[in-house]
mmCIF file of C-alpha atoms and ligand atoms in Angstrom:
data_model
loop_
_atom_site.group_PDB
_atom_site.id
_atom_site.type_symbol
_atom_site.label_atom_id
_atom_site.label_comp_id
_atom_site.label_asym_id
_atom_site.label_seq_id
_atom_site.Cartn_x
_atom_site.Cartn_y
_atom_site.Cartn_z
ATOM 1 C CA MET A 1 0.090 -0.093 0.225
ATOM 2 C CA THR A 2 1.407 3.514 -0.689
ATOM 3 C CA ASP A 3 0.799 6.489 1.384
ATOM 4 C CA ARG A 4 -1.780 9.295 0.637
ATOM 5 C CA PHE A 5 -1.605 12.417 2.862
ATOM 6 C CA VAL A 6 -2.333 16.091 2.561
ATOM 7 C CA HIS A 7 0.116 18.378 4.680
ATOM 8 C CA GLU A 8 -1.124 22.057 5.159
ATOM 9 C CA GLN A 9 1.035 24.045 7.658
ATOM 10 C CA GLY A 10 0.738 27.706 8.260
ATOM 11 C CA ALA A 11 3.643 30.047 9.340
ATOM 12 C CA SER A 12 4.040 31.308 12.529
ATOM 13 C CA ARG A 13 7.375 32.723 13.971
ATOM 14 C CA VAL A 14 8.226 30.825 17.390
ATOM 15 C CA VAL A 15 10.375 32.513 19.917
ATOM 16 C CA PHE A 16 11.329 30.141 22.758
ATOM 17 C CA GLY A 17 13.210 30.117 25.768
ATOM 18 C CA VAL A 18 13.757 31.125 29.469
ATOM 19 C CA GLY A 19 13.670 35.102 29.173
ATOM 20 C CA ALA A 20 12.147 34.974 25.731
ATOM 21 C CA LEU A 21 9.364 37.470 27.191
ATOM 22 C CA ASP A 22 12.245 40.055 27.282
ATOM 23 C CA GLY A 23 12.321 40.084 23.543
ATOM 24 C CA ALA A 24 8.605 40.942 23.345
ATOM 25 C CA GLY A 25 8.964 44.637 22.630
ATOM 26 C CA ASP A 26 11.158 43.771 19.594
ATOM 27 C CA GLU A 27 8.739 41.297 18.524
ATOM 28 C CA VAL A 28 5.796 43.725 18.381
ATOM 29 C CA ALA A 29 8.101 46.329 16.727
ATOM 30 C CA ARG A 30 9.428 43.935 13.837
ATOM 31 C CA LEU A 31 5.563 43.627 13.013
ATOM 32 C CA GLY A 32 5.267 47.734 12.982
ATOM 33 C CA ALA A 33 2.394 47.689 15.280
ATOM 34 C CA ARG A 34 1.729 50.868 17.157
ATOM 35 C CA ARG A 35 -1.384 50.608 18.826
ATOM 36 C CA VAL A 36 -1.755 47.324 20.663
ATOM 37 C CA LEU A 37 -4.817 45.850 22.682
ATOM 38 C CA LEU A 38 -3.406 43.665 25.490
ATOM 39 C CA ILE A 39 -5.637 40.626 26.526
ATOM 40 C CA SER A 40 -4.587 38.574 29.496
ATOM 41 C CA ASP A 41 -6.355 36.508 31.942
ATOM 42 C CA ARG A 42 -6.779 37.055 35.828
ATOM 43 C CA HIS A 43 -3.450 35.169 36.815
ATOM 44 C CA SER A 44 -1.204 36.375 34.070
ATOM 45 C CA ALA A 45 -1.959 39.975 34.975
ATOM 46 C CA ALA A 46 1.744 40.594 36.158
ATOM 47 C CA HIS A 47 3.071 38.624 32.998
ATOM 48 C CA ALA A 48 1.020 41.119 30.915
ATOM 49 C CA GLU A 49 2.020 44.154 32.728
ATOM 50 C CA ALA A 50 5.743 42.984 32.311
ATOM 51 C CA VAL A 51 5.166 42.649 28.592
ATOM 52 C CA ALA A 52 3.425 46.146 28.528
ATOM 53 C CA GLY A 53 6.541 47.574 30.149
ATOM 54 C CA ARG A 54 8.665 46.330 26.997
ATOM 55 C CA LEU A 55 6.261 47.973 24.437
ATOM 56 C CA GLY A 56 7.294 51.466 25.335
ATOM 57 C CA GLY A 57 3.964 52.965 25.322
ATOM 58 C CA ARG A 58 2.358 50.970 22.338
ATOM 59 C CA VAL A 59 -0.456 49.273 24.638
ATOM 60 C CA ARG A 60 -3.586 51.420 24.016
ATOM 61 C CA GLY A 61 -6.103 49.033 25.592
ATOM 62 C CA ARG A 62 -6.384 46.259 28.045
ATOM 63 C CA ILE A 63 -8.755 43.508 28.585
ATOM 64 C CA THR A 64 -7.934 41.501 32.059
ATOM 65 C CA ARG A 65 -10.521 38.956 32.177
ATOM 66 C CA THR A 66 -11.154 36.126 30.054
ATOM 67 C CA ALA A 67 -13.640 32.961 30.400
ATOM 68 C CA THR A 68 -13.366 29.542 28.886
ATOM 69 C CA HIS A 69 -15.033 28.583 25.620
ATOM 70 C CA VAL A 70 -14.858 32.390 24.842
ATOM 71 C CA PRO A 71 -18.683 33.626 25.228
ATOM 72 C CA GLY A 72 -20.112 35.301 22.335
ATOM 73 C CA GLU A 73 -20.470 38.488 24.565
ATOM 74 C CA SER A 74 -16.941 38.474 25.383
ATOM 75 C CA ALA A 75 -16.042 38.438 22.123
ATOM 76 C CA ASP A 76 -18.241 41.308 21.197
ATOM 77 C CA ALA A 77 -17.163 43.311 23.954
ATOM 78 C CA ALA A 78 -13.367 42.698 22.858
ATOM 79 C CA SER A 79 -13.901 43.556 19.370
ATOM 80 C CA ARG A 80 -15.539 46.962 20.624
ATOM 81 C CA GLU A 81 -12.567 47.576 22.794
ATOM 82 C CA ALA A 82 -10.215 46.935 19.531
ATOM 83 C CA ALA A 83 -12.189 49.406 17.631
ATOM 84 C CA ALA A 84 -12.294 52.091 20.141
ATOM 85 C CA HIS A 85 -8.482 52.098 20.374
ATOM 86 C CA GLY A 86 -7.755 51.809 16.842
ATOM 87 C CA ALA A 87 -5.932 48.581 17.559
ATOM 88 C CA ASP A 88 -3.582 47.345 14.904
ATOM 89 C CA LEU A 89 -2.228 44.325 16.981
ATOM 90 C CA LEU A 90 -3.602 41.819 19.616
ATOM 91 C CA LEU A 91 -1.325 40.651 22.124
ATOM 92 C CA CYS A 92 -2.639 37.934 24.248
ATOM 93 C CA VAL A 93 -0.944 36.573 27.575
ATOM 94 C CA GLY A 94 -2.308 33.660 29.202
ATOM 95 C CA GLY A 95 -4.012 30.377 28.764
ATOM 96 C CA GLY A 96 -6.037 28.969 25.867
ATOM 97 C CA SER A 97 -8.935 31.236 27.003
ATOM 98 C CA ALA A 98 -7.055 34.364 26.368
ATOM 99 C CA THR A 99 -5.779 33.042 23.194
ATOM 100 C CA GLY A 100 -9.260 31.930 22.191
ATOM 101 C CA LEU A 101 -10.581 35.647 22.996
ATOM 102 C CA ALA A 102 -7.810 37.140 20.820
ATOM 103 C CA LYS A 103 -8.874 34.782 18.105
ATOM 104 C CA ALA A 104 -12.471 35.641 18.150
ATOM 105 C CA VAL A 105 -11.708 39.156 17.963
ATOM 106 C CA ALA A 106 -9.123 38.525 14.870
ATOM 107 C CA LEU A 107 -11.887 36.619 13.177
ATOM 108 C CA ARG A 108 -13.854 39.667 12.960
ATOM 109 C CA THR A 109 -11.143 42.406 12.495
ATOM 110 C CA GLY A 110 -8.253 40.635 10.629
ATOM 111 C CA LEU A 111 -5.936 42.015 13.254
ATOM 112 C CA ARG A 112 -2.835 40.020 13.701
ATOM 113 C CA ILE A 113 -2.027 38.208 17.007
ATOM 114 C CA VAL A 114 1.268 37.810 19.009
ATOM 115 C CA ALA A 115 0.637 35.283 21.604
ATOM 116 C CA VAL A 116 2.361 34.453 25.032
ATOM 117 C CA PRO A 117 1.185 31.295 26.257
ATOM 118 C CA THR A 118 1.144 30.306 29.893
ATOM 119 C CA THR A 119 -0.467 26.864 29.729
ATOM 120 C CA TYR A 120 0.044 23.783 27.727
ATOM 121 C CA ALA A 121 -3.265 24.277 25.697
ATOM 122 C CA GLY A 122 -1.703 24.797 22.384
ATOM 123 C CA SER A 123 -4.263 27.034 20.887
ATOM 124 C CA GLU A 124 -1.440 29.579 19.965
ATOM 125 C CA MET A 125 -0.119 27.350 17.154
ATOM 126 C CA THR A 126 -3.490 26.288 15.498
ATOM 127 C CA PRO A 127 -5.981 28.340 12.912
ATOM 128 C CA ILE A 128 -8.614 26.971 15.103
ATOM 129 C CA TRP A 129 -11.313 29.362 16.973
ATOM 130 C CA GLY A 130 -14.094 28.605 19.208
ATOM 131 C CA LEU A 131 -17.081 30.500 20.204
ATOM 132 C CA THR A 132 -19.965 29.803 22.512
ATOM 133 C CA ARG A 133 -23.331 31.032 22.252
ATOM 134 C CA ASP A 134 -26.723 29.769 23.638
ATOM 135 C CA GLY A 135 -24.871 27.032 25.200
ATOM 136 C CA ARG A 136 -23.637 25.778 22.079
ATOM 137 C CA LYS A 137 -20.047 25.895 21.076
ATOM 138 C CA GLU A 138 -19.113 26.339 17.377
ATOM 139 C CA THR A 139 -15.471 25.876 16.192
ATOM 140 C CA GLY A 140 -13.979 26.556 12.906
ATOM 141 C CA ARG A 141 -10.659 27.161 10.777
ATOM 142 C CA ASP A 142 -9.411 30.205 9.568
ATOM 143 C CA PRO A 143 -5.777 30.840 8.964
ATOM 144 C CA ALA A 144 -6.364 34.660 9.845
ATOM 145 C CA VAL A 145 -6.579 33.791 13.545
ATOM 146 C CA ARG A 146 -3.299 31.899 13.948
ATOM 147 C CA PRO A 147 -1.038 34.063 15.921
ATOM 148 C CA VAL A 148 1.671 35.313 13.640
ATOM 149 C CA THR A 149 4.312 35.313 16.451
ATOM 150 C CA VAL A 150 4.461 33.064 19.481
ATOM 151 C CA ILE A 151 6.678 33.898 22.721
ATOM 152 C CA TYR A 152 7.188 30.736 24.705
ATOM 153 C CA ASP A 153 8.730 31.390 27.917
ATOM 154 C CA PRO A 154 8.862 28.689 30.428
ATOM 155 C CA ALA A 155 9.444 31.262 33.226
ATOM 156 C CA LEU A 156 5.750 32.170 32.901
ATOM 157 C CA THR A 157 4.686 28.730 33.677
ATOM 158 C CA THR A 158 6.243 27.802 37.075
ATOM 159 C CA ARG A 159 3.241 29.280 38.947
ATOM 160 C CA LEU A 160 0.850 27.087 37.166
ATOM 161 C CA PRO A 161 -0.250 24.808 39.874
ATOM 162 C CA GLY A 162 0.819 20.992 39.504
ATOM 163 C CA ARG A 163 -2.889 19.730 39.259
ATOM 164 C CA LEU A 164 -3.546 22.390 36.515
ATOM 165 C CA SER A 165 -0.392 21.703 34.905
ATOM 166 C CA ALA A 166 -1.236 18.133 34.949
ATOM 167 C CA ALA A 167 -4.576 18.395 33.505
ATOM 168 C CA SER A 168 -3.226 21.067 30.876
ATOM 169 C CA GLY A 169 -0.596 18.599 29.773
ATOM 170 C CA MET A 170 -3.155 15.707 29.220
ATOM 171 C CA ASN A 171 -5.037 18.457 26.857
ATOM 172 C CA ALA A 172 -1.686 18.765 25.101
ATOM 173 C CA LEU A 173 -1.185 14.799 24.858
ATOM 174 C CA ALA A 174 -4.888 14.578 23.613
ATOM 175 C CA HIS A 175 -3.921 16.743 20.520
ATOM 176 C CA LEU A 176 -0.935 14.335 19.684
ATOM 177 C CA VAL A 177 -2.914 11.113 20.442
ATOM 178 C CA GLU A 178 -5.782 12.304 18.262
ATOM 179 C CA ALA A 179 -3.441 12.496 15.406
ATOM 180 C CA ALA A 180 -2.963 8.820 15.482
ATOM 181 C CA TYR A 181 -6.099 8.285 13.674
ATOM 182 C CA ALA A 182 -6.520 11.573 11.986
ATOM 183 C CA PRO A 183 -7.426 11.124 8.266
ATOM 184 C CA ARG A 184 -4.649 11.578 5.571
ATOM 185 C CA LEU A 185 -1.800 12.124 8.343
ATOM 186 C CA SER A 186 1.493 13.164 6.809
ATOM 187 C CA PRO A 187 4.605 11.571 7.775
ATOM 188 C CA LEU A 188 5.831 15.083 9.012
ATOM 189 C CA THR A 189 3.157 15.531 11.427
ATOM 190 C CA ALA A 190 3.130 11.800 12.638
ATOM 191 C CA ALA A 191 6.680 12.224 13.414
ATOM 192 C CA VAL A 192 6.234 15.541 15.430
ATOM 193 C CA ALA A 193 3.685 13.760 17.140
ATOM 194 C CA ASP A 194 5.467 11.107 18.384
ATOM 195 C CA GLN A 195 8.177 13.465 19.464
ATOM 196 C CA GLY A 196 5.606 15.545 21.406
ATOM 197 C CA ILE A 197 4.267 12.530 23.165
ATOM 198 C CA ARG A 198 7.860 11.448 24.361
ATOM 199 C CA VAL A 199 8.573 14.945 25.497
ATOM 200 C CA LEU A 200 5.481 15.293 27.443
ATOM 201 C CA ALA A 201 5.494 11.914 29.002
ATOM 202 C CA LYS A 202 8.913 12.416 30.479
ATOM 203 C CA ALA A 203 8.387 16.247 31.386
ATOM 204 C CA LEU A 204 4.962 16.241 33.024
ATOM 205 C CA PRO A 205 5.934 13.922 36.013
ATOM 206 C CA ARG A 206 8.848 16.181 36.526
ATOM 207 C CA VAL A 207 6.593 19.356 36.373
ATOM 208 C CA VAL A 208 4.205 17.961 39.179
ATOM 209 C CA THR A 209 7.092 16.917 41.212
ATOM 210 C CA ASP A 210 8.692 20.131 41.396
ATOM 211 C CA PRO A 211 6.584 22.876 39.572
ATOM 212 C CA GLU A 212 9.575 25.364 39.649
ATOM 213 C CA ASP A 213 11.861 23.075 37.876
ATOM 214 C CA MET A 214 12.606 25.255 34.974
ATOM 215 C CA ALA A 215 14.467 22.373 32.822
ATOM 216 C CA ALA A 216 11.072 20.214 33.240
ATOM 217 C CA ARG A 217 8.874 23.396 32.519
ATOM 218 C CA SER A 218 10.883 24.049 29.367
ATOM 219 C CA ASP A 219 10.354 20.385 28.068
ATOM 220 C CA ALA A 220 6.846 20.694 28.906
ATOM 221 C CA LEU A 221 6.208 23.843 27.120
ATOM 222 C CA GLN A 222 8.122 22.438 24.050
ATOM 223 C CA GLY A 223 5.905 19.546 24.094
ATOM 224 C CA ALA A 224 2.750 21.734 24.097
ATOM 225 C CA TRP A 225 4.351 23.760 21.293
ATOM 226 C CA LEU A 226 4.632 20.336 19.380
ATOM 227 C CA ALA A 227 0.845 19.330 20.340
ATOM 228 C CA GLY A 228 -0.591 22.800 19.034
ATOM 229 C CA TRP A 229 1.603 22.323 15.847
ATOM 230 C CA VAL A 230 0.216 18.796 15.455
ATOM 231 C CA LEU A 231 -3.647 20.103 16.309
ATOM 232 C CA GLY A 232 -2.977 22.913 13.799
ATOM 233 C CA THR A 233 -1.978 20.485 10.969
ATOM 234 C CA THR A 234 -4.604 17.567 11.419
ATOM 235 C CA ALA A 235 -8.221 17.064 11.990
ATOM 236 C CA MET A 236 -10.023 16.910 15.180
ATOM 237 C CA GLY A 237 -11.682 13.642 15.763
ATOM 238 C CA LEU A 238 -14.054 12.066 18.516
ATOM 239 C CA HIS A 239 -12.122 13.018 21.575
ATOM 240 C CA HIS A 240 -12.159 16.941 20.818
ATOM 241 C CA LYS A 241 -15.834 16.686 19.568
ATOM 242 C CA LEU A 242 -16.718 15.315 22.991
ATOM 243 C CA CYS A 243 -14.831 18.020 24.758
ATOM 244 C CA HIS A 244 -16.395 20.628 22.674
ATOM 245 C CA VAL A 245 -20.074 19.477 23.389
ATOM 246 C CA LEU A 246 -19.214 19.016 26.916
ATOM 247 C CA GLY A 247 -17.502 22.338 27.308
ATOM 248 C CA GLY A 248 -20.022 24.390 25.280
ATOM 249 C CA SER A 249 -23.202 22.781 26.690
ATOM 250 C CA TYR A 250 -22.341 21.925 30.094
ATOM 251 C CA GLY A 251 -19.479 24.513 30.694
ATOM 252 C CA LEU A 252 -17.145 21.722 31.925
ATOM 253 C CA PRO A 253 -13.430 23.100 32.465
ATOM 254 C CA HIS A 254 -11.541 22.301 29.172
ATOM 255 C CA ALA A 255 -8.199 20.915 30.285
ATOM 256 C CA ALA A 256 -9.742 18.767 33.021
ATOM 257 C CA THR A 257 -12.371 17.249 30.494
ATOM 258 C CA HIS A 258 -9.574 16.377 28.152
ATOM 259 C CA SER A 259 -7.666 14.550 31.160
ATOM 260 C CA ALA A 260 -11.072 12.633 32.044
ATOM 261 C CA LEU A 261 -11.981 11.522 28.745
ATOM 262 C CA LEU A 262 -8.677 10.527 26.941
ATOM 263 C CA PRO A 263 -7.957 7.004 28.068
ATOM 264 C CA TYR A 264 -11.389 6.035 27.079
ATOM 265 C CA VAL A 265 -11.690 7.510 23.841
ATOM 266 C CA THR A 266 -8.111 6.058 22.987
ATOM 267 C CA ALA A 267 -9.488 2.542 24.106
ATOM 268 C CA PHE A 268 -12.640 3.088 22.146
ATOM 269 C CA ASN A 269 -10.335 3.814 18.832
ATOM 270 C CA ARG A 270 -8.055 0.992 20.004
ATOM 271 C CA ARG A 271 -8.211 -0.639 16.405
ATOM 272 C CA ALA A 272 -6.335 2.322 14.924
ATOM 273 C CA PRO A 273 -3.162 1.135 13.757
ATOM 274 C CA ARG A 274 -0.948 4.100 14.679
ATOM 275 C CA LEU A 275 -2.133 3.908 18.359
ATOM 276 C CA GLY A 276 0.864 1.365 18.589
ATOM 277 C CA ARG A 277 3.193 4.130 18.030
ATOM 278 C CA VAL A 278 1.625 6.278 20.499
ATOM 279 C CA ALA A 279 2.096 3.397 23.048
ATOM 280 C CA GLU A 280 5.704 3.079 22.310
ATOM 281 C CA ALA A 281 6.208 6.931 22.858
ATOM 282 C CA LEU A 282 4.660 6.458 26.197
ATOM 283 C CA GLY A 283 6.832 3.534 27.117
ATOM 284 C CA ALA A 284 3.710 1.365 27.639
ATOM 285 C CA ALA A 285 2.227 -1.816 26.057
ATOM 286 C CA ASP A 286 -0.845 -0.113 25.234
ATOM 287 C CA ALA A 287 -1.750 3.458 24.546
ATOM 288 C CA ALA A 288 -5.044 3.814 26.331
ATOM 289 C CA THR A 289 -3.475 2.128 29.458
ATOM 290 C CA GLY A 290 -0.338 3.972 29.164
ATOM 291 C CA LEU A 291 -2.390 7.385 29.180
ATOM 292 C CA TRP A 292 -4.449 6.174 31.992
ATOM 293 C CA GLU A 293 -1.213 5.408 33.897
ATOM 294 C CA LEU A 294 0.537 8.602 33.315
ATOM 295 C CA ARG A 295 -2.545 10.425 34.261
ATOM 296 C CA THR A 296 -2.732 8.470 37.544
ATOM 297 C CA SER A 297 1.031 9.002 38.039
ATOM 298 C CA ILE A 298 0.799 12.930 37.625
ATOM 299 C CA GLY A 299 -2.641 13.419 39.563
ATOM 300 C CA ALA A 300 -4.399 14.706 36.702
ATOM 301 C CA PRO A 301 -8.328 15.004 36.785
ATOM 302 C CA ALA A 302 -9.683 11.577 36.616
ATOM 303 C CA SER A 303 -13.502 12.019 36.368
ATOM 304 C CA LEU A 304 -15.897 13.988 34.431
ATOM 305 C CA ALA A 305 -18.097 14.168 37.393
ATOM 306 C CA GLN A 306 -18.649 18.004 37.801
ATOM 307 C CA PRO A 307 -21.538 20.210 39.308
ATOM 308 C CA GLY A 308 -23.880 20.371 36.329
ATOM 309 C CA PHE A 309 -22.754 17.160 34.705
ATOM 310 C CA GLY A 310 -23.535 13.276 35.848
ATOM 311 C CA THR A 311 -25.012 10.006 34.615
ATOM 312 C CA ALA A 312 -28.246 11.745 34.049
ATOM 313 C CA ASP A 313 -27.016 13.868 31.025
ATOM 314 C CA ILE A 314 -24.980 10.964 29.377
ATOM 315 C CA ASP A 315 -27.894 10.141 26.927
ATOM 316 C CA ARG A 316 -28.269 13.596 25.600
ATOM 317 C CA VAL A 317 -24.410 14.293 25.218
ATOM 318 C CA ALA A 318 -24.283 10.785 23.139
ATOM 319 C CA GLY A 319 -27.119 12.125 21.213
ATOM 320 C CA LEU A 320 -25.657 15.549 20.416
ATOM 321 C CA VAL A 321 -22.060 13.797 19.394
ATOM 322 C CA ALA A 322 -23.682 10.904 17.403
ATOM 323 C CA ALA A 323 -25.832 13.268 15.371
ATOM 324 C CA GLU A 324 -22.698 14.845 13.590
ATOM 325 C CA PRO A 325 -20.252 12.051 13.971
ATOM 326 C CA PRO A 326 -16.654 13.104 13.471
ATOM 327 C CA ALA A 327 -14.378 10.856 11.153
ATOM 328 C CA GLY A 328 -12.338 8.374 12.889
ATOM 329 C CA PRO A 329 -11.257 4.585 12.747
ATOM 330 C CA ARG A 330 -14.622 3.611 14.312
ATOM 331 C CA PRO A 331 -18.164 4.611 13.478
ATOM 332 C CA VAL A 332 -19.493 6.959 16.125
ATOM 333 C CA GLU A 333 -23.069 5.569 17.578
ATOM 334 C CA PRO A 334 -24.646 6.697 20.740
ATOM 335 C CA ALA A 335 -24.083 3.251 22.449
ATOM 336 C CA GLY A 336 -20.179 3.825 21.959
ATOM 337 C CA VAL A 337 -20.448 7.695 23.336
ATOM 338 C CA ARG A 338 -22.473 6.444 26.384
ATOM 339 C CA ALA A 339 -19.930 3.994 27.190
ATOM 340 C CA ILE A 340 -17.089 6.363 26.934
ATOM 341 C CA LEU A 341 -19.034 8.641 29.203
ATOM 342 C CA ARG A 342 -19.837 6.135 31.785
ATOM 343 C CA ALA A 343 -16.167 5.158 31.771
ATOM 344 C CA ALA A 344 -15.025 8.582 32.098
ATOM 345 C CA LEU A 345 -17.336 9.313 34.968
ATOM 346 C CA ASP A 346 -15.884 6.402 36.751
ATOM 347 C CA GLY A 347 -12.300 6.832 36.020
ATOM 348 C CA ALA A 348 -11.031 3.262 36.320
ATOM 349 C CA ARG A 349 -8.502 1.465 34.317
ATOM 350 C CA PRO A 350 -9.647 1.316 30.583
ATOM 351 C CA VAL A 351 -10.971 -1.877 29.041
ATOM 352 C CA THR A 352 -8.676 -2.611 26.010
ATOM 353 C CA THR A 353 -9.943 -5.978 24.906
ATOM 354 C CA GLY A 354 -13.000 -6.831 23.030
ATOM 355 C CA ASP A 355 -14.857 -5.584 19.800
ATOM 356 C CA GLY A 356 -17.981 -4.195 21.829
ATOM 357 C CA ASP A 357 -18.938 -0.624 22.843
ATOM 358 C CA ALA A 358 -17.026 -0.662 26.144
ATOM 359 C CA PRO A 359 -13.740 1.485 25.844
HETATM 360 P P1 LIG B 401 -7.589 28.888 30.675
HETATM 361 O O1 LIG B 401 -6.965 29.782 29.685
HETATM 362 O O2 LIG B 401 -9.050 29.089 31.079
HETATM 363 O O3 LIG B 401 -6.619 28.910 32.011
HETATM 364 C C1 LIG B 401 -7.197 27.927 33.212
HETATM 365 C C2 LIG B 401 -6.801 28.804 34.528
HETATM 366 O O4 LIG B 401 -5.562 28.853 34.584
HETATM 367 C C3 LIG B 401 -7.216 30.168 34.534
HETATM 368 O O5 LIG B 401 -7.949 30.469 35.540
HETATM 369 C C4 LIG B 401 -5.983 31.192 34.231
HETATM 370 O O6 LIG B 401 -6.044 32.272 34.907
HETATM 371 C C5 LIG B 401 -4.792 29.964 34.753
HETATM 372 N N1 LIG B 401 -3.652 30.273 34.324
HETATM 373 C C6 LIG B 401 -3.204 30.410 33.236
HETATM 374 N N2 LIG B 401 -1.870 30.309 32.928
HETATM 375 C C7 LIG B 401 -1.710 30.275 34.435
HETATM 376 C C8 LIG B 401 -0.127 30.332 34.875
HETATM 377 N N3 LIG B 401 1.081 30.369 34.198
HETATM 378 N N4 LIG B 401 -0.084 30.279 36.390
HETATM 379 C C9 LIG B 401 -1.392 30.288 37.139
HETATM 380 N N5 LIG B 401 -2.304 30.354 36.495
HETATM 381 C C10 LIG B 401 -2.504 30.002 35.197
HETATM 382 O O7 LIG B 401 -7.577 27.409 30.302
HETATM 383 P P2 LIG B 401 -6.736 26.397 29.081
HETATM 384 O O8 LIG B 401 -7.058 24.948 29.606
HETATM 385 O O9 LIG B 401 -5.357 26.916 28.988
HETATM 386 O O10 LIG B 401 -7.420 26.750 27.916
HETATM 387 C C11 LIG B 401 -8.925 26.212 27.510
HETATM 388 C C12 LIG B 401 -9.433 27.074 26.375
HETATM 389 O O11 LIG B 401 -8.503 26.978 25.314
HETATM 390 C C13 LIG B 401 -10.726 26.586 26.200
HETATM 391 O O12 LIG B 401 -11.517 27.615 25.792
HETATM 392 C C14 LIG B 401 -10.416 25.810 24.939
HETATM 393 O O13 LIG B 401 -11.521 25.353 23.903
HETATM 394 C C15 LIG B 401 -9.309 26.549 24.213
HETATM 395 N N6 LIG B 401 -8.294 25.954 23.366
HETATM 396 C C16 LIG B 401 -8.564 26.310 22.078
HETATM 397 C C17 LIG B 401 -7.390 25.357 21.327
HETATM 398 C C18 LIG B 401 -7.666 25.786 19.642
HETATM 399 O O14 LIG B 401 -6.589 25.390 18.810
HETATM 400 N N7 LIG B 401 -8.457 26.730 19.072
HETATM 401 C C19 LIG B 401 -6.653 24.466 21.528
HETATM 402 C C20 LIG B 401 -6.685 24.248 23.004
HETATM 403 C C21 LIG B 401 -7.544 24.926 23.915
#
């Protein structure tokens, strides 16, 4: 059999390293921007001010609150703010929610984004936007929302608490694992995905053991970069679809949802041939079990159970996901989705044998 693939890759300038934030002013200057709208989340305010200090008066407006899954009203308000200041650049500092808000503004205005990520979500490397209105999360792809410059400074991540780091790391791993069954996967993306998994599997245990270990933080952030890159060059499958439905309709926290689901969606798709490579990169005999063991060892969230979501909601979510089934190695029907959700509520070691619906 010969390979068939499509490889499409947008361009971002990536500046990586401890202290990379010091170059933020130069990065903005080389883009010729003069009126910057600075978007940051609550925990990144100090970093955002450090960036502002390096921009020599170019910051004209500030948004200091973000919300996960980008509520439509936040995007409306931020777009008005960009227009009011005549912004010619969006600079976001923070987790995926800050990046997501900048993308929602870029989608309407065409403004370029410089992103300074502080979690492992990976959004900064993708052309994917998300917006939630009326309890429904919509996502799409548009090259205009991909940040033109990404500044990765591991020093910004040492305050990310261990449990949040672990959850965010599982979010990054999900991008890499889901590539294993993405249609028309290119050999370049496959190789990057394998490397990303290897890097994160080694770095995350070190990060949670010592959140201030700069070498571990640097490795984890590199893994997140590779994960975002992979997500940006492949399609999303069942795992991401489930996360978007649960986030948009039930407001579940994004990274924790990835963490709770990943071993079980992987077990459901266990026939995908490339999952063998995932297992190898994890140093495990089986991909789903390897992910479950890594998740357990780093103390990442292990159950979907949250206020507002429980067993009674399983049927509705299964119906929503199966109504628009994503492409993948296995047909997505309500029974299979129900089994994944039940397992993810329970959090037990995934079942990796048999052909039935049980993941
Ligand atoms: P988040 O941005 O909501 O951050 C989670 C929490 O961590 C927040 O309270 C934030 O203030 C805090 N935080 C962030 N950085 C910190 C730091 N360094 N130290 C201490 N606290 C810190 O969560 P997230 O998981 O990074 O991002 C989730 C969002 O990103 C979701 O809306 C998701 O849909 C989106 N996302 C989009 C893509 C894409 O390609 N479009 C990819 C991944 C995630």
